[in-house]
């Protein structure tokens, strides 16, 4: 029924292991001071709103998003709609936290509620309602299913997620849910924003921080979705893992006893005793082979991450 090519699995096992280890580390170590936790959560929420709305076409910058949310101001030259989108997404995140718990089980009513909040006061006639007509996605390699199938397909997807017949891990589940829901495209508008919220229920219920798809990755994101439309989840999994690792690192770096020593790859490889070149290490970073993350235009990793990867590879050979 759900076309999922799982050949990506072998290649990603190490990445999955690394992400679970990081989650474990977060959960097992001394809890961060409440103050620090609140700060991170607040700044992540703002980033989440900024990036998700920006992918959708909202033109507020990160800074403007922050000012609108924290200071309640309006930004000159930006439409009322864009301000609503900002506040709505922020309220939807609050709602998401309010329904979340360790035993959370995905329900269609929650997806509808999140959608309702996303489109509130903007497209009230569609907010929280499944579409009753056809839609097209610009640039997509397929046409979403007929409106009369939508309700059953959503139920089937939720059933698939909750029964997990393929024994997918939490990251795979969130990825498949993300893609399948936008493939069904249950709403006239707001599908992307709603799924970028609701997929995080699946990650956060088991202790992961939210995965935030970055505006800068928009092109990659659409390519990954097109690939997934053909059953190939390679790119989509990579994108989700990178998004998740970024937020995991934000929490880990805030821990008082963290010994992460991330540096720009260009700095690491230009040290006199460097064993590997820029191109090789960058490739490992981009493909998720080593523990690395991108900040702005630069990739960061640590010498330890490179050593670990090389040691692992030797063992395998
Ligand atoms: N090629 C594709 N295949 C499947 N889904 C796609 C494809 N291209 C885009 N999408 C999904 O459709 C969403 C756009 O749908 P829609 O306009 O209803 O959502 P939105 O929240 O208003 O906007 P956006 O997601 O752009 O934020 C994208 O975010 C993406 O998740
Ligand atoms: Mg839209």
Short mmCIF file of C-alpha atoms and ligand atoms in Angstrom, two decimals:
data_model
loop_
_atom_site.label_atom_id
_atom_site.label_comp_id
_atom_site.label_asym_id
_atom_site.label_seq_id
_atom_site.Cartn_x
_atom_site.Cartn_y
_atom_site.Cartn_z
CA UNK A 1 0.00 0.00 0.00
CA UNK A 2 2.55 2.62 1.08
CA UNK A 3 5.41 2.49 -1.37
CA UNK A 4 8.58 2.72 0.77
CA UNK A 5 11.95 1.67 -0.57
CA UNK A 6 14.02 0.92 2.51
CA UNK A 7 17.40 0.44 0.86
CA UNK A 8 18.56 3.67 2.51
CA UNK A 9 18.61 1.84 5.81
CA UNK A 10 22.03 0.30 5.78
CA UNK A 11 23.70 3.56 4.90
CA UNK A 12 21.85 5.43 7.64
CA UNK A 13 22.22 3.01 10.52
CA UNK A 14 25.23 4.84 11.90
CA UNK A 15 23.49 8.19 11.61
CA UNK A 16 20.42 6.87 13.42
CA UNK A 17 22.63 5.40 16.13
CA UNK A 18 24.40 8.70 16.56
CA UNK A 19 21.13 10.64 16.87
CA UNK A 20 19.76 8.18 19.43
CA UNK A 21 23.01 8.39 21.37
CA UNK A 22 22.73 12.15 21.47
CA UNK A 23 19.15 11.94 22.63
CA UNK A 24 20.21 9.48 25.31
CA UNK A 25 22.96 11.80 26.43
CA UNK A 26 20.46 14.62 26.74
CA UNK A 27 18.04 12.54 28.73
CA UNK A 28 20.54 10.90 31.02
CA UNK A 29 22.63 13.88 31.94
CA UNK A 30 21.83 16.33 34.64
CA UNK A 31 18.86 18.40 33.47
CA UNK A 32 19.73 21.83 32.19
CA UNK A 33 18.74 24.72 34.43
CA UNK A 34 15.10 25.66 33.76
CA UNK A 35 16.19 29.09 32.72
CA UNK A 36 18.51 27.72 30.04
CA UNK A 37 15.88 25.24 28.84
CA UNK A 38 13.25 27.94 28.52
CA UNK A 39 15.64 30.13 26.57
CA UNK A 40 16.44 27.38 24.09
CA UNK A 41 12.84 26.37 23.73
CA UNK A 42 11.81 29.94 23.08
CA UNK A 43 14.49 30.60 20.51
CA UNK A 44 13.78 27.29 18.77
CA UNK A 45 10.08 28.14 18.60
CA UNK A 46 10.90 31.43 16.93
CA UNK A 47 13.23 29.71 14.47
CA UNK A 48 10.60 27.07 13.78
CA UNK A 49 7.98 29.71 13.02
CA UNK A 50 10.35 31.78 10.92
CA UNK A 51 11.63 28.87 8.83
CA UNK A 52 8.34 27.12 8.26
CA UNK A 53 6.50 30.28 7.31
CA UNK A 54 9.38 31.44 5.19
CA UNK A 55 9.32 28.19 3.19
CA UNK A 56 5.67 28.95 2.59
CA UNK A 57 6.49 32.42 1.25
CA UNK A 58 6.17 34.65 4.32
CA UNK A 59 8.69 37.49 3.98
CA UNK A 60 9.32 38.32 7.65
CA UNK A 61 12.96 37.86 8.64
CA UNK A 62 14.02 35.88 11.70
CA UNK A 63 14.59 39.10 13.60
CA UNK A 64 11.20 40.50 12.56
CA UNK A 65 9.53 37.26 13.55
CA UNK A 66 11.15 37.54 16.95
CA UNK A 67 10.03 41.14 17.41
CA UNK A 68 6.47 40.39 16.35
CA UNK A 69 6.26 37.49 18.77
CA UNK A 70 8.17 38.84 21.74
CA UNK A 71 7.34 42.50 21.57
CA UNK A 72 3.96 42.31 19.89
CA UNK A 73 4.92 44.93 17.35
CA UNK A 74 3.83 45.10 13.73
CA UNK A 75 6.41 45.45 11.01
CA UNK A 76 5.91 48.31 8.60
CA UNK A 77 5.33 47.20 5.04
CA UNK A 78 4.33 43.64 5.96
CA UNK A 79 0.75 42.55 5.43
CA UNK A 80 -1.76 41.72 8.12
CA UNK A 81 -1.80 38.20 6.74
CA UNK A 82 1.91 37.76 7.32
CA UNK A 83 1.50 38.92 10.90
CA UNK A 84 -1.34 36.47 11.41
CA UNK A 85 0.78 33.67 9.98
CA UNK A 86 3.48 34.46 12.51
CA UNK A 87 1.18 34.57 15.53
CA UNK A 88 -0.79 31.57 14.33
CA UNK A 89 2.23 29.37 13.94
CA UNK A 90 3.47 30.36 17.36
CA UNK A 91 0.10 29.47 18.90
CA UNK A 92 0.14 26.17 17.04
CA UNK A 93 3.50 25.34 18.63
CA UNK A 94 2.02 26.11 22.06
CA UNK A 95 -0.90 23.86 21.25
CA UNK A 96 1.44 21.12 20.14
CA UNK A 97 3.27 21.28 23.48
CA UNK A 98 -0.05 21.19 25.31
CA UNK A 99 -1.12 17.87 23.75
CA UNK A 100 2.29 16.25 23.88
CA UNK A 101 3.26 13.55 26.36
CA UNK A 102 5.47 10.45 26.42
CA UNK A 103 2.59 8.19 25.43
CA UNK A 104 1.22 10.48 22.77
CA UNK A 105 -0.61 8.61 20.00
CA UNK A 106 -1.21 10.37 16.71
CA UNK A 107 -4.82 11.40 16.08
CA UNK A 108 -6.40 13.03 13.05
CA UNK A 109 -8.20 15.52 15.29
CA UNK A 110 -4.83 16.89 16.39
CA UNK A 111 -3.69 17.36 12.81
CA UNK A 112 -6.95 19.18 12.07
CA UNK A 113 -6.59 21.34 15.17
CA UNK A 114 -3.04 22.33 14.23
CA UNK A 115 -4.24 23.16 10.74
CA UNK A 116 -7.10 25.16 12.21
CA UNK A 117 -4.64 27.26 14.18
CA UNK A 118 -2.30 27.74 11.22
CA UNK A 119 -5.03 29.19 8.98
CA UNK A 120 -7.05 30.95 11.66
CA UNK A 121 -8.29 34.43 10.65
CA UNK A 122 -6.58 33.94 7.30
CA UNK A 123 -8.67 31.35 5.53
CA UNK A 124 -11.29 30.62 8.15
CA UNK A 125 -13.53 28.77 5.70
CA UNK A 126 -10.79 26.12 5.20
CA UNK A 127 -9.15 26.16 8.62
CA UNK A 128 -9.26 22.73 10.24
CA UNK A 129 -11.14 21.23 7.29
CA UNK A 130 -10.12 18.61 4.76
CA UNK A 131 -10.32 19.78 1.18
CA UNK A 132 -13.38 18.97 -0.90
CA UNK A 133 -11.80 19.65 -4.29
CA UNK A 134 -8.70 19.01 -6.36
CA UNK A 135 -5.32 20.62 -5.79
CA UNK A 136 -2.04 20.82 -7.64
CA UNK A 137 1.43 21.36 -6.24
CA UNK A 138 3.60 23.59 -8.40
CA UNK A 139 6.77 21.82 -9.45
CA UNK A 140 5.70 18.44 -8.13
CA UNK A 141 6.03 15.27 -10.20
CA UNK A 142 2.53 14.02 -9.35
CA UNK A 143 -1.03 15.20 -8.76
CA UNK A 144 -2.40 14.69 -5.23
CA UNK A 145 -5.21 12.15 -4.85
CA UNK A 146 -8.83 12.91 -5.51
CA UNK A 147 -10.64 14.80 -2.74
CA UNK A 148 -13.06 11.94 -2.08
CA UNK A 149 -10.10 9.72 -1.09
CA UNK A 150 -8.50 12.18 1.29
CA UNK A 151 -10.31 11.28 4.48
CA UNK A 152 -9.66 7.52 4.11
CA UNK A 153 -6.05 8.09 3.14
CA UNK A 154 -5.42 10.23 6.21
CA UNK A 155 -6.96 7.55 8.42
CA UNK A 156 -4.89 4.89 6.74
CA UNK A 157 -1.72 6.90 7.21
CA UNK A 158 -2.44 7.45 10.89
CA UNK A 159 -3.16 3.76 11.28
CA UNK A 160 0.13 2.99 9.55
CA UNK A 161 2.01 5.31 11.89
CA UNK A 162 0.34 3.98 15.01
CA UNK A 163 0.71 0.29 14.17
CA UNK A 164 4.12 0.72 12.54
CA UNK A 165 4.02 -2.55 10.55
CA UNK A 166 7.50 -1.99 9.06
CA UNK A 167 9.03 -1.45 12.51
CA UNK A 168 10.41 1.94 11.56
CA UNK A 169 12.34 3.93 14.13
CA UNK A 170 11.01 7.30 15.33
CA UNK A 171 13.02 9.28 12.79
CA UNK A 172 11.87 7.12 9.89
CA UNK A 173 8.28 7.29 11.12
CA UNK A 174 8.35 11.09 11.26
CA UNK A 175 9.93 11.20 7.80
CA UNK A 176 7.41 8.87 6.21
CA UNK A 177 4.54 10.67 7.92
CA UNK A 178 5.91 14.01 6.71
CA UNK A 179 6.11 12.89 3.11
CA UNK A 180 2.90 10.86 2.96
CA UNK A 181 0.82 13.64 4.47
CA UNK A 182 1.97 16.22 1.94
CA UNK A 183 1.55 13.60 -0.77
CA UNK A 184 -2.09 13.20 0.27
CA UNK A 185 -2.24 16.98 0.55
CA UNK A 186 -5.38 16.86 2.74
CA UNK A 187 -5.96 20.61 2.78
CA UNK A 188 -6.42 23.34 0.20
CA UNK A 189 -3.61 25.30 1.82
CA UNK A 190 -1.33 25.07 4.82
CA UNK A 191 -0.28 21.45 4.24
CA UNK A 192 3.42 22.13 4.57
CA UNK A 193 3.18 24.17 7.75
CA UNK A 194 0.79 21.67 9.34
CA UNK A 195 2.97 18.66 8.63
CA UNK A 196 6.14 20.43 9.74
CA UNK A 197 4.36 20.89 13.04
CA UNK A 198 2.64 17.52 13.41
CA UNK A 199 5.59 15.35 12.38
CA UNK A 200 7.39 16.74 15.40
CA UNK A 201 4.80 15.18 17.69
CA UNK A 202 6.31 11.85 16.63
CA UNK A 203 9.84 12.98 17.42
CA UNK A 204 9.16 14.93 20.59
CA UNK A 205 7.00 12.29 22.23
CA UNK A 206 10.08 10.13 22.59
CA UNK A 207 12.42 12.85 23.80
CA UNK A 208 13.86 14.31 20.62
CA UNK A 209 13.81 18.07 20.15
CA UNK A 210 11.85 19.34 17.13
CA UNK A 211 13.37 18.92 13.67
CA UNK A 212 13.20 22.25 11.89
CA UNK A 213 13.41 22.24 8.10
CA UNK A 214 15.40 25.32 7.22
CA UNK A 215 14.34 27.91 4.69
CA UNK A 216 17.83 27.66 3.20
CA UNK A 217 17.18 23.99 2.44
CA UNK A 218 13.94 24.65 0.60
CA UNK A 219 15.23 23.51 -2.77
CA UNK A 220 16.71 20.34 -1.30
CA UNK A 221 13.45 19.78 0.56
CA UNK A 222 11.36 19.87 -2.60
CA UNK A 223 13.81 17.60 -4.42
CA UNK A 224 13.66 15.18 -1.51
CA UNK A 225 9.86 15.16 -1.62
CA UNK A 226 9.86 14.53 -5.36
CA UNK A 227 12.22 11.61 -4.82
CA UNK A 228 10.01 10.27 -2.04
CA UNK A 229 7.01 10.47 -4.38
CA UNK A 230 8.77 7.68 -6.28
CA UNK A 231 9.22 5.66 -3.10
CA UNK A 232 12.86 6.63 -2.58
CA UNK A 233 13.39 8.16 0.86
CA UNK A 234 17.17 8.64 0.74
CA UNK A 235 17.18 12.45 0.49
CA UNK A 236 14.20 12.95 2.75
CA UNK A 237 15.76 10.87 5.52
CA UNK A 238 19.03 12.75 5.20
CA UNK A 239 17.25 16.10 5.41
CA UNK A 240 15.30 15.06 8.48
CA UNK A 241 18.38 13.63 10.19
CA UNK A 242 20.31 16.83 9.56
CA UNK A 243 17.47 18.96 10.87
CA UNK A 244 17.19 16.82 13.97
CA UNK A 245 20.90 16.74 14.61
CA UNK A 246 21.06 20.51 14.44
CA UNK A 247 18.56 20.97 17.23
CA UNK A 248 20.06 18.11 19.26
CA UNK A 249 23.40 19.90 19.07
CA UNK A 250 21.85 23.14 20.24
CA UNK A 251 20.72 21.42 23.44
CA UNK A 252 23.94 19.47 23.87
CA UNK A 253 26.07 22.56 23.44
CA UNK A 254 24.15 24.23 26.24
CA UNK A 255 25.06 21.52 28.72
CA UNK A 256 27.58 22.80 31.24
CA UNK A 257 29.88 19.79 30.93
CA UNK A 258 29.73 19.39 27.17
CA UNK A 259 33.04 18.73 25.49
CA UNK A 260 31.94 19.22 21.91
CA UNK A 261 34.60 20.99 20.04
CA UNK A 262 33.07 21.91 16.73
CA UNK A 263 35.12 23.92 14.28
CA UNK A 264 34.69 25.05 10.72
CA UNK A 265 35.79 22.29 8.38
CA UNK A 266 37.95 24.77 6.51
CA UNK A 267 39.83 25.46 9.76
CA UNK A 268 40.29 21.82 10.64
CA UNK A 269 41.67 20.83 7.25
CA UNK A 270 44.03 23.79 7.06
CA UNK A 271 45.88 22.82 10.23
CA UNK A 272 49.41 21.61 9.48
CA UNK A 273 48.78 18.12 10.86
CA UNK A 274 45.47 17.61 9.05
CA UNK A 275 45.17 14.17 7.47
CA UNK A 276 42.26 14.81 5.12
CA UNK A 277 41.31 17.48 2.66
CA UNK A 278 38.43 19.92 2.59
CA UNK A 279 36.54 18.16 -0.19
CA UNK A 280 36.58 14.78 1.45
CA UNK A 281 35.53 15.98 4.89
CA UNK A 282 32.85 18.23 3.39
CA UNK A 283 31.43 15.30 1.48
CA UNK A 284 31.30 13.20 4.65
CA UNK A 285 29.52 16.08 6.39
CA UNK A 286 26.96 16.72 3.67
CA UNK A 287 26.07 13.06 3.37
CA UNK A 288 25.64 12.62 7.12
CA UNK A 289 28.60 10.23 7.45
CA UNK A 290 30.23 12.24 10.21
CA UNK A 291 28.79 14.22 13.07
CA UNK A 292 28.55 17.68 11.51
CA UNK A 293 26.19 20.57 11.05
CA UNK A 294 25.80 23.58 8.82
CA UNK A 295 25.57 27.09 10.18
CA UNK A 296 25.06 29.78 7.57
CA UNK A 297 27.35 28.82 4.70
CA UNK A 298 29.84 26.79 6.69
CA UNK A 299 29.96 23.19 7.79
CA UNK A 300 31.20 22.46 11.29
CA UNK A 301 32.55 19.22 12.66
CA UNK A 302 35.04 18.10 15.28
CA UNK A 303 38.36 16.29 15.06
CA UNK A 304 36.85 13.65 17.28
CA UNK A 305 33.99 13.09 14.83
CA UNK A 306 36.45 12.59 11.99
CA UNK A 307 38.59 10.22 14.07
CA UNK A 308 35.53 8.23 15.09
CA UNK A 309 34.44 7.84 11.51
CA UNK A 310 37.87 6.75 10.31
CA UNK A 311 38.27 4.28 13.18
CA UNK A 312 34.84 2.83 12.45
CA UNK A 313 35.67 2.45 8.80
CA UNK A 314 38.89 0.61 9.53
CA UNK A 315 37.04 -1.78 11.78
CA UNK A 316 34.55 -2.54 9.07
CA UNK A 317 37.16 -3.31 6.42
N1 LIG B 1 7.10 17.71 -5.07
C1 LIG B 1 6.39 17.62 -3.97
N2 LIG B 1 5.87 16.45 -3.57
C2 LIG B 1 5.16 16.35 -2.45
N3 LIG B 1 4.91 17.38 -1.64
C3 LIG B 1 5.40 18.57 -1.97
C4 LIG B 1 6.15 18.75 -3.15
N4 LIG B 1 6.51 20.05 -3.24
C5 LIG B 1 6.01 20.64 -2.15
N5 LIG B 1 5.34 19.77 -1.38
C6 LIG B 1 4.70 20.00 -0.08
O1 LIG B 1 3.60 20.83 -0.23
C7 LIG B 1 3.72 21.92 0.68
C8 LIG B 1 2.99 23.12 0.11
O2 LIG B 1 1.63 22.93 0.32
P1 LIG B 1 0.68 24.09 0.86
O3 LIG B 1 0.81 25.32 0.04
O4 LIG B 1 -0.67 23.55 1.11
O5 LIG B 1 1.33 24.32 2.28
P2 LIG B 1 1.68 25.70 2.93
O6 LIG B 1 1.95 25.45 4.39
O7 LIG B 1 0.68 26.74 2.61
O8 LIG B 1 2.93 26.10 2.16
P3 LIG B 1 4.35 25.53 2.26
O9 LIG B 1 4.51 24.27 2.76
O10 LIG B 1 5.04 25.92 1.01
O11 LIG B 1 4.74 25.96 3.48
C9 LIG B 1 5.23 22.08 0.81
O12 LIG B 1 5.65 22.69 2.00
C10 LIG B 1 5.70 20.67 0.82
O13 LIG B 1 5.62 20.10 2.11
MG1 LIG B 2 0.35 27.55 0.68
#
